[in-house]
Coordinates of C-alpha atoms in Angstrom, one line a residue:
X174 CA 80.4 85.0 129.0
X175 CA 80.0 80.9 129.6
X176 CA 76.8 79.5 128.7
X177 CA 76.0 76.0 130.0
X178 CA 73.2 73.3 129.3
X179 CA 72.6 70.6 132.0
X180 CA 69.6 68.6 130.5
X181 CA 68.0 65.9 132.1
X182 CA 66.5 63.4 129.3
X183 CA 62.7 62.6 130.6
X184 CA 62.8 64.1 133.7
X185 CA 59.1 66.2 133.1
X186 CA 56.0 63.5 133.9
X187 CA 52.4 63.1 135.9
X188 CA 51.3 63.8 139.0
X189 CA 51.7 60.3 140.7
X190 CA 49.8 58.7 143.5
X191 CA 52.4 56.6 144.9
X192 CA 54.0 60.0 145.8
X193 CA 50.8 61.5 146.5
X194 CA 50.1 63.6 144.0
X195 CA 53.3 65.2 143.3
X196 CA 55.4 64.1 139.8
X197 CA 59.1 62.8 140.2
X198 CA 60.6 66.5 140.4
X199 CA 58.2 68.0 142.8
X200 CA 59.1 64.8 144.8
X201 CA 62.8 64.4 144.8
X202 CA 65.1 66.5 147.2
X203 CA 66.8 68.8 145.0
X204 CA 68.3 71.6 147.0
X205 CA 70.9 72.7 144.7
X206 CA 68.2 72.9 141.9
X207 CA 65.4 74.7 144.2
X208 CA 67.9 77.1 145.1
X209 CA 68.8 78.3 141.9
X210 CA 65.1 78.0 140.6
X211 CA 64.5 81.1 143.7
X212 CA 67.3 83.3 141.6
X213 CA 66.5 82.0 138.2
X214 CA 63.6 82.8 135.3
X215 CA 61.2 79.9 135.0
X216 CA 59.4 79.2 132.3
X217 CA 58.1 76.3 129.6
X218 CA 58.8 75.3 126.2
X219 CA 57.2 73.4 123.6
X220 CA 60.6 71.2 122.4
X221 CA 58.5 68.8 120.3
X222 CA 57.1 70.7 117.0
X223 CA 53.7 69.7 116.1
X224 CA 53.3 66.7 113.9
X225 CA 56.7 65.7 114.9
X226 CA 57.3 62.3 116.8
X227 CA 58.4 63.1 121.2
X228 CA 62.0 61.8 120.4
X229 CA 64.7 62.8 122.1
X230 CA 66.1 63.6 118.7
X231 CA 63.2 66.0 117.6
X232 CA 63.5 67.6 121.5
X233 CA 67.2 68.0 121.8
X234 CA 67.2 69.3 118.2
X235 CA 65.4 71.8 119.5
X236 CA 67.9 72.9 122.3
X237 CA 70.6 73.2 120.3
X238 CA 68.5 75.6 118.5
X239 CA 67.6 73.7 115.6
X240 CA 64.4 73.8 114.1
X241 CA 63.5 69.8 112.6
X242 CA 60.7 71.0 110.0
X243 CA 63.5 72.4 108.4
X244 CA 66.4 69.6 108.7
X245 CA 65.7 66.5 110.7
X246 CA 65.3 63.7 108.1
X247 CA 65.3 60.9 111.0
X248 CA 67.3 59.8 114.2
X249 CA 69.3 56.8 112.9
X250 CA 71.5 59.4 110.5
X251 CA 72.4 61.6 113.7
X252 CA 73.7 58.4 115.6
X253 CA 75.6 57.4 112.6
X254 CA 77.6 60.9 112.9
X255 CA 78.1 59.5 116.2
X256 CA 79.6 56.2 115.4
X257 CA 81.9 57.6 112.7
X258 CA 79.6 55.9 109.7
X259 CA 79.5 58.3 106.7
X260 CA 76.1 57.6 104.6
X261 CA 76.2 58.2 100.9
X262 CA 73.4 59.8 99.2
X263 CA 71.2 57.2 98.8
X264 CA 72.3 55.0 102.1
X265 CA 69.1 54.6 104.6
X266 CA 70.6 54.5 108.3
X267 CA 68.4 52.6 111.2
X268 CA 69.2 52.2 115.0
X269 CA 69.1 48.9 115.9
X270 CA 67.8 47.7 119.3
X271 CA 68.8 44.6 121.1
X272 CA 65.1 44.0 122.6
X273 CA 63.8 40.8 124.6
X274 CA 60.5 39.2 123.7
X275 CA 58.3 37.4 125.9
X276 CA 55.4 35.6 125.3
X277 CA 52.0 36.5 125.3
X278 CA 47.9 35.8 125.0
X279 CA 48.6 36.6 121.4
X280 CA 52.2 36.5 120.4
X281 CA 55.1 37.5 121.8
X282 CA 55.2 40.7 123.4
X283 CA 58.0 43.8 123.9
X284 CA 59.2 42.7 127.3
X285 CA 62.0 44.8 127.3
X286 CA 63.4 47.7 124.6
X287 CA 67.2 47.3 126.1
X288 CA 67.6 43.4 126.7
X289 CA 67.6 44.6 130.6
X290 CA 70.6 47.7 129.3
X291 CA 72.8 45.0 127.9
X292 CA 76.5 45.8 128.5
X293 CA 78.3 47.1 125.5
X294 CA 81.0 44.5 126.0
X295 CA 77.8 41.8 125.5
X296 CA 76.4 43.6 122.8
X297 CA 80.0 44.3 120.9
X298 CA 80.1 40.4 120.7
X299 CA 76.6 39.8 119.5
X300 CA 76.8 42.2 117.0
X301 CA 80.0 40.8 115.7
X302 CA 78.3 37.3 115.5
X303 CA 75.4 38.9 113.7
X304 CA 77.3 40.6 110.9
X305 CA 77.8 38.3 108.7
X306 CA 74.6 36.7 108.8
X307 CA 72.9 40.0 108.5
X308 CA 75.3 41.5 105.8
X309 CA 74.5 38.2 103.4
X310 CA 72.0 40.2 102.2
X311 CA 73.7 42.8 99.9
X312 CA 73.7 46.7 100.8
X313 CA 73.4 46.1 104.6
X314 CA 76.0 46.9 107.2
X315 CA 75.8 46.4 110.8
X316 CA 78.0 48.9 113.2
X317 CA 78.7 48.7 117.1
X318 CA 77.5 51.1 119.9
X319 CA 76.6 51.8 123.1
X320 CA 74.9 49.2 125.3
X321 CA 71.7 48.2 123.6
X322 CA 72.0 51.0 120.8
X323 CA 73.4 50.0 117.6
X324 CA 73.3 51.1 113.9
X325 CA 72.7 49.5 110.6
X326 CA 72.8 51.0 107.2
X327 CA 71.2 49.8 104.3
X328 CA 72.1 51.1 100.7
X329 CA 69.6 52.0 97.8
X330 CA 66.7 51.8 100.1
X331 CA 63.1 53.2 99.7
X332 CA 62.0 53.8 102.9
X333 CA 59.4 56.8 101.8
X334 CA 56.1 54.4 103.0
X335 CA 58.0 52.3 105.3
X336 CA 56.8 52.2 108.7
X337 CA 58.9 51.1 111.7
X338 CA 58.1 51.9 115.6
X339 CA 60.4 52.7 118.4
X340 CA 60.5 49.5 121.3
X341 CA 60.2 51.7 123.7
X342 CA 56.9 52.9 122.4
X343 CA 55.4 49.2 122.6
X344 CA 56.4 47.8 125.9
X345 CA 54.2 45.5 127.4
X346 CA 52.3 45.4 124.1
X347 CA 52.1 42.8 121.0
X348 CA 54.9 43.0 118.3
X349 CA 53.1 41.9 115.1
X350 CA 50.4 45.1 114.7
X351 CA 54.2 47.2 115.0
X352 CA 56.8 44.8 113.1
X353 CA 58.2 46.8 110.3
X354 CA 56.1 46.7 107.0
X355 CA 58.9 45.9 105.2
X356 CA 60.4 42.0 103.9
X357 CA 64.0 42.9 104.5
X358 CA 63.7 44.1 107.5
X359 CA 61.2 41.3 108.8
X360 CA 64.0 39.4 107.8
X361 CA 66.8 40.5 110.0
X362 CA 64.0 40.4 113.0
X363 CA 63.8 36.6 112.3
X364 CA 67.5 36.0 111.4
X365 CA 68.8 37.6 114.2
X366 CA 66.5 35.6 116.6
X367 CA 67.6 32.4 115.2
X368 CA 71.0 33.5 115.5
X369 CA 70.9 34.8 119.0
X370 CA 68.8 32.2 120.6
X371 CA 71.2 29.8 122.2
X372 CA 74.3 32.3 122.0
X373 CA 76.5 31.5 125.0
X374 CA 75.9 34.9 126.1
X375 CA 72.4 34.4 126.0
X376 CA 72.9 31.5 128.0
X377 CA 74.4 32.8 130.4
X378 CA 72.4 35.7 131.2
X379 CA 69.1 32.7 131.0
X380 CA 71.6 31.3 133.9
X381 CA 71.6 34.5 135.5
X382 CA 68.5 35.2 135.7
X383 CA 69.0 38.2 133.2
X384 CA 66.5 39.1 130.0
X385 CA 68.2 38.1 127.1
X386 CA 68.5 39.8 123.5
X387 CA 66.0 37.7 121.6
X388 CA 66.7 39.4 118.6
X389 CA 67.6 43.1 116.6
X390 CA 64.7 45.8 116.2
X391 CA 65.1 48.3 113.5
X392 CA 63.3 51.7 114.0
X393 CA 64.3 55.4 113.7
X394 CA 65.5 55.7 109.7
X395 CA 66.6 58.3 108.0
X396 CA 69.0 59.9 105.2
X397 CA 72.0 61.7 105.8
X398 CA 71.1 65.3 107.7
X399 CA 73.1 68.5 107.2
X400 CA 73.2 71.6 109.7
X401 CA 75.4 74.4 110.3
X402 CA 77.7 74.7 112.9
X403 CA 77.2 76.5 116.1
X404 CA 80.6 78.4 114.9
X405 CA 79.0 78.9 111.6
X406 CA 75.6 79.8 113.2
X407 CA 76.8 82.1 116.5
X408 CA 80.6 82.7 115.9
X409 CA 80.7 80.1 119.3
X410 CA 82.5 77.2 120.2
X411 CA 80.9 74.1 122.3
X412 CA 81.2 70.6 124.0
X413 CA 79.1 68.4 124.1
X414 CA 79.1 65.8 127.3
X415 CA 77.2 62.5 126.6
X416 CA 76.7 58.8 126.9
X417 CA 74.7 58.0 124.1
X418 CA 75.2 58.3 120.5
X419 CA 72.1 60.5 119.8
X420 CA 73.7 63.3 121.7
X421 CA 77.1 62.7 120.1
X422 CA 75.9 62.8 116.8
X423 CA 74.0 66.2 117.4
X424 CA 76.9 67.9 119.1
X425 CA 79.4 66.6 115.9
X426 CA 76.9 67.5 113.5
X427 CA 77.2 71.0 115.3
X428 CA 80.7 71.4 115.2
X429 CA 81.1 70.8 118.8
X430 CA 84.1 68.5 120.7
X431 CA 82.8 65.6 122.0
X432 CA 83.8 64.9 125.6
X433 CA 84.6 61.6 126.7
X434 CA 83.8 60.7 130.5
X435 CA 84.8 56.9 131.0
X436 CA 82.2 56.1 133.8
X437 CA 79.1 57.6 131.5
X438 CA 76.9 54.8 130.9
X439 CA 73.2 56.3 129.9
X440 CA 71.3 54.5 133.1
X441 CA 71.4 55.5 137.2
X442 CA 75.0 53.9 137.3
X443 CA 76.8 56.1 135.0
X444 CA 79.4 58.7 136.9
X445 CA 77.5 62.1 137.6
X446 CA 80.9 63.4 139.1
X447 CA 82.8 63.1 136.3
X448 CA 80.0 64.5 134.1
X449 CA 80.0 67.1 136.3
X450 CA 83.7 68.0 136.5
X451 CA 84.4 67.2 132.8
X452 CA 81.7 70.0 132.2
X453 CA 83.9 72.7 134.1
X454 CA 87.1 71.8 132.6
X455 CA 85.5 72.0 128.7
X456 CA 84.3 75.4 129.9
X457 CA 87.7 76.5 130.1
X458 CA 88.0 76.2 126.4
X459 CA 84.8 76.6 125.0
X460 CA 82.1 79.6 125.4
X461 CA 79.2 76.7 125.2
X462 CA 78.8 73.2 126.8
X463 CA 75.8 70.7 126.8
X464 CA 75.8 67.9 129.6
X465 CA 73.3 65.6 128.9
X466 CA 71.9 62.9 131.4
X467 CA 70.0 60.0 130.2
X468 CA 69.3 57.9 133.4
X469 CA 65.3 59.5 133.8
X470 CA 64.3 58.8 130.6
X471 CA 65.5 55.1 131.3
X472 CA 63.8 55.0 134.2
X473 CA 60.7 56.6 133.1
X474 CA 60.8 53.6 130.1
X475 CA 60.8 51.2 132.7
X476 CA 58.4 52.5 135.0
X477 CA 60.9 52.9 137.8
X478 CA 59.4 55.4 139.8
X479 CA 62.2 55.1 142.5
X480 CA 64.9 54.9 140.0
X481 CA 63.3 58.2 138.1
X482 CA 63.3 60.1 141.8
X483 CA 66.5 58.7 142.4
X484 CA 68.2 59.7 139.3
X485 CA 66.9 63.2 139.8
X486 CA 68.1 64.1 143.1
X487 CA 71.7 62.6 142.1
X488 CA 71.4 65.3 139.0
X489 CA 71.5 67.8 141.8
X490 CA 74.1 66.1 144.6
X491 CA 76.4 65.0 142.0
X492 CA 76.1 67.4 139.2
X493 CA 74.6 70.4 139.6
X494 CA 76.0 70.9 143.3
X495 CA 79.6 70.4 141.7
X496 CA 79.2 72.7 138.4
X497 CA 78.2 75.4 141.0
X498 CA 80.3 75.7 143.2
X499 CA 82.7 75.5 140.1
X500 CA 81.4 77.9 138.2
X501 CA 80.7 80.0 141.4
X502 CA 84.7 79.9 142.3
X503 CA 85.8 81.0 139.2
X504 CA 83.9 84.1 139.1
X505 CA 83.4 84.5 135.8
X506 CA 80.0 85.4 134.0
X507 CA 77.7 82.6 132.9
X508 CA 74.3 82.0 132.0
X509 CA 72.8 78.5 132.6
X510 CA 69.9 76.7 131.1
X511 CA 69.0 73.4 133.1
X512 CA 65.7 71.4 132.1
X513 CA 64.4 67.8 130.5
X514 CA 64.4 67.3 126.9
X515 CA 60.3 65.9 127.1
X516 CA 58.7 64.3 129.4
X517 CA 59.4 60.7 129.6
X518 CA 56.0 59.6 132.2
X519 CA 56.3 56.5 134.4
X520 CA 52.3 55.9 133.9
X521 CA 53.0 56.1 129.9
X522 CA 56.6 54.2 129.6
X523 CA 57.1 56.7 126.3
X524 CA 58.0 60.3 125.7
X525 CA 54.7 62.7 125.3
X526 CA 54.9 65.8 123.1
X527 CA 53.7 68.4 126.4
X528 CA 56.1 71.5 127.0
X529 CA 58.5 71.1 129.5
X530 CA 59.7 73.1 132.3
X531 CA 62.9 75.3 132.2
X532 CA 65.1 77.6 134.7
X533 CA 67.3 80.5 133.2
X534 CA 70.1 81.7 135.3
X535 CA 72.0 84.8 134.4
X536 CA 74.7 84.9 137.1
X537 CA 74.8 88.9 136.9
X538 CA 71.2 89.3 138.0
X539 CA 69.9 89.2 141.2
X540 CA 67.1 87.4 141.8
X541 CA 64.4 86.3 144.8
X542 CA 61.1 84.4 143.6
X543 CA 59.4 81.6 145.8
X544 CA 59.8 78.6 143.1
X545 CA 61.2 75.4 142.9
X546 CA 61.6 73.7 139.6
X547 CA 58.6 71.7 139.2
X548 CA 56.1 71.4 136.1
X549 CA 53.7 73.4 138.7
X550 CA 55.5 76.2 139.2
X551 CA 57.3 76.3 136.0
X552 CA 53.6 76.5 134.5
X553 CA 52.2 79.0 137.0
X554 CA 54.9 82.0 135.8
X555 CA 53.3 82.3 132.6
X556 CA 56.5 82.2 130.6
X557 CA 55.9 80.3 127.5
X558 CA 58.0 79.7 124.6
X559 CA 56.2 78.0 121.6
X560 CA 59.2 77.6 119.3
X561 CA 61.7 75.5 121.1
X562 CA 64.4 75.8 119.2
X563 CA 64.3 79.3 120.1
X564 CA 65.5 78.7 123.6
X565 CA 69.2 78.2 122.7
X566 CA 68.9 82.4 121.2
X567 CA 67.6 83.0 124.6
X568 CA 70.3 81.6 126.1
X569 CA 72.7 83.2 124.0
X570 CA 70.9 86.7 124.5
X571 CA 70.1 86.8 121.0
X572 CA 67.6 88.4 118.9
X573 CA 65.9 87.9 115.9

């Protein structure tokens, strides 16, 4: 048996006028996904435990079948597993955002959480400049990653009443009631604005008409995190498919093979095909695969309804319609699990903590309902699962 996870980050939300009434999945044109939803068990999960923050972290967590009340000590430390940075006992790990600040009635304000999704190429370079004006200060490093999403690590820290806010939580919004309540960390705000601000890359995005990186924004800390493996766990072997580091660091952390696609880029440009196809060819190998696709929740932080509907309905053209017919051709037995992480709503800009909707397909059943996959009708079968980290044993046919 091949089990398969195709998750699209964000892609739950609200009912939105501008589509009259309908949210983002009951508007896009997703035959391929409708027409598995008619065979499939639908259903929806609670992926975000109470009094946990609507990360992507805490939600994916939860997929993989892990349960964070009893591991997660913070996202930056899973992204470091990513990178390839090994934290010591008493090393505090933060993602680093290059953001853009505008100005405001009252300060400046979160204009944008991603610098308008830098390139990594841009953002390599910066960070290099930055690095030894940041590392000055003794115990900090500074690491590369993917297009906005870095990592720095800071040694002998005490971050137990430190509070720090995701940018993506505050767009639109004032910075000082959410700077960090912490000196240091005030600090390499302030130093890496003076540092960045007349940058010749910076320049030449202000030339282009492009939002700039004002400056670093630290958020997301945490200690080193340990978990079993899914080999260790379910005597099972998996891939994970993924462009951001998050994701990598989750499926490392459970033992999986991380699968490289060149054109994956995290936003509506990244290369659904070869998602898609790189999927089918780990399932040769493995018993278990995880595709994750991040361009909804990037839209939904934007507020680009079009983008969000678009990003959907190329999940089912360019993904789901390929791993299908794949899967379909080789004839083998597979169950497949396809749904968002959270919902990431265009009215809100930020993840909320509601359950999300799921389809279950076991290709050895045969099934006819009259559902698409939509919140709505996900919601109207009754099927709820209150312990999301449950839904990978359900996947796996396993018991407790």
């Amino acid at each position: 048996m091949k089990y398969l996870v195709i998750l699209g980050d964000g892609m739950a939300d609200y009912p939105i006028d501008a589509l009259g009434g309908k949210t983002p999945l009951e508007a896009a044109f997703t035959p391929n996904i409708d027409a598995l939803a008619a065979k499939s068990t639908l259903g929806t999960v609670k992926t975000v435990k109470d009094n946990f923050p609507p990360g992507s972290d805490i939600a994916n967590m939860a997929v993989l079948g892990l349960d964070p009340s009893r591991c997660y000590t913070g996202r930056a430390p899973i992204e470091a597993v990513s990178i390839g940075v090994e934290l010591a006992d008493d090393d505090t790990a933060f993602r680093i955002n290059f953001v853009t600040l505008g100005h405001g009635p009252d300060g400046p304000i979160m204009e944008d959480y991603s610098s308008g999704h830098i390139s990594t190429e841009e953002a390599g370079a910066l960070i290099d400049h930055l690095r030894p004006i940041i590392t000055e200060h003794t115990g900090i490093g500074i690491y590369r990653g993917v297009e906005y999403r870095h990592l720095m690590v800071i040694s002998r820290f005490d971050n137990q009443a430190l509070k720090t806010t995701p940018p993506h939580d505050i767009t639109g919004r004032p910075v000082e009631p959410f700077l960090p309540n912490d000196a240091l960390l005030k600090n390499v705000i302030d130093e890496s604005k003076a540092a960045l601000k007349d940058h010749p890359i910076n320049l030449k995005r202000r030339q282009e008409r492009k939002k700039e990186a004002t400056c670093l924004w630290p958020w997301g800390e945490g200690k080193a995190m340990r978990v079993p493996t899914l080999k260790e766990e379910f005597n099972i072997t998996g891939a994970m498919i993924s462009a951001v580091d998050l994701l990598k660091g989750l499926g490392k952390l459970r033992g999986m093979d991380i699968v490289k696609v060149p054109g994956a880029t995290g936003w509506i440009d990244t290369d659904y095909e070869g998602k898609a196809n790189a999927a089918l060819e780990a399932l040769k190998t493995h018993d278990f695969v995880y595709v994750h696709i991040e361009a909804p929740d990037e839209a939904g932080h934007g507020g680009y309804l079009k983008e969000k509907v678009k990003a959907i309905e190329d999940i089912d053209s360019r993904v789901m319609s390929i791993v299908l017919k794949g899967l379909n051709a080789a004839g083998a037995p597979y169950r497949l699990l396809f749904m968002p992480d959270h919902p990431t709503p265009i009215a809100k800009k930020t993840h909320t903590s509601e359950p999300v909707p799921f389809l279950l397909y076991d290709s050895r059943e045969e099934k006819s309902v009259p559902q698409r996959f939509t919140e709505k009708d996900a919601l109207a079968s009754g099927l709820f699962i209150e312990e999301g980290h449950t839904i990978l044993k359900k996947l796996l046919e396993i018991k407790d």
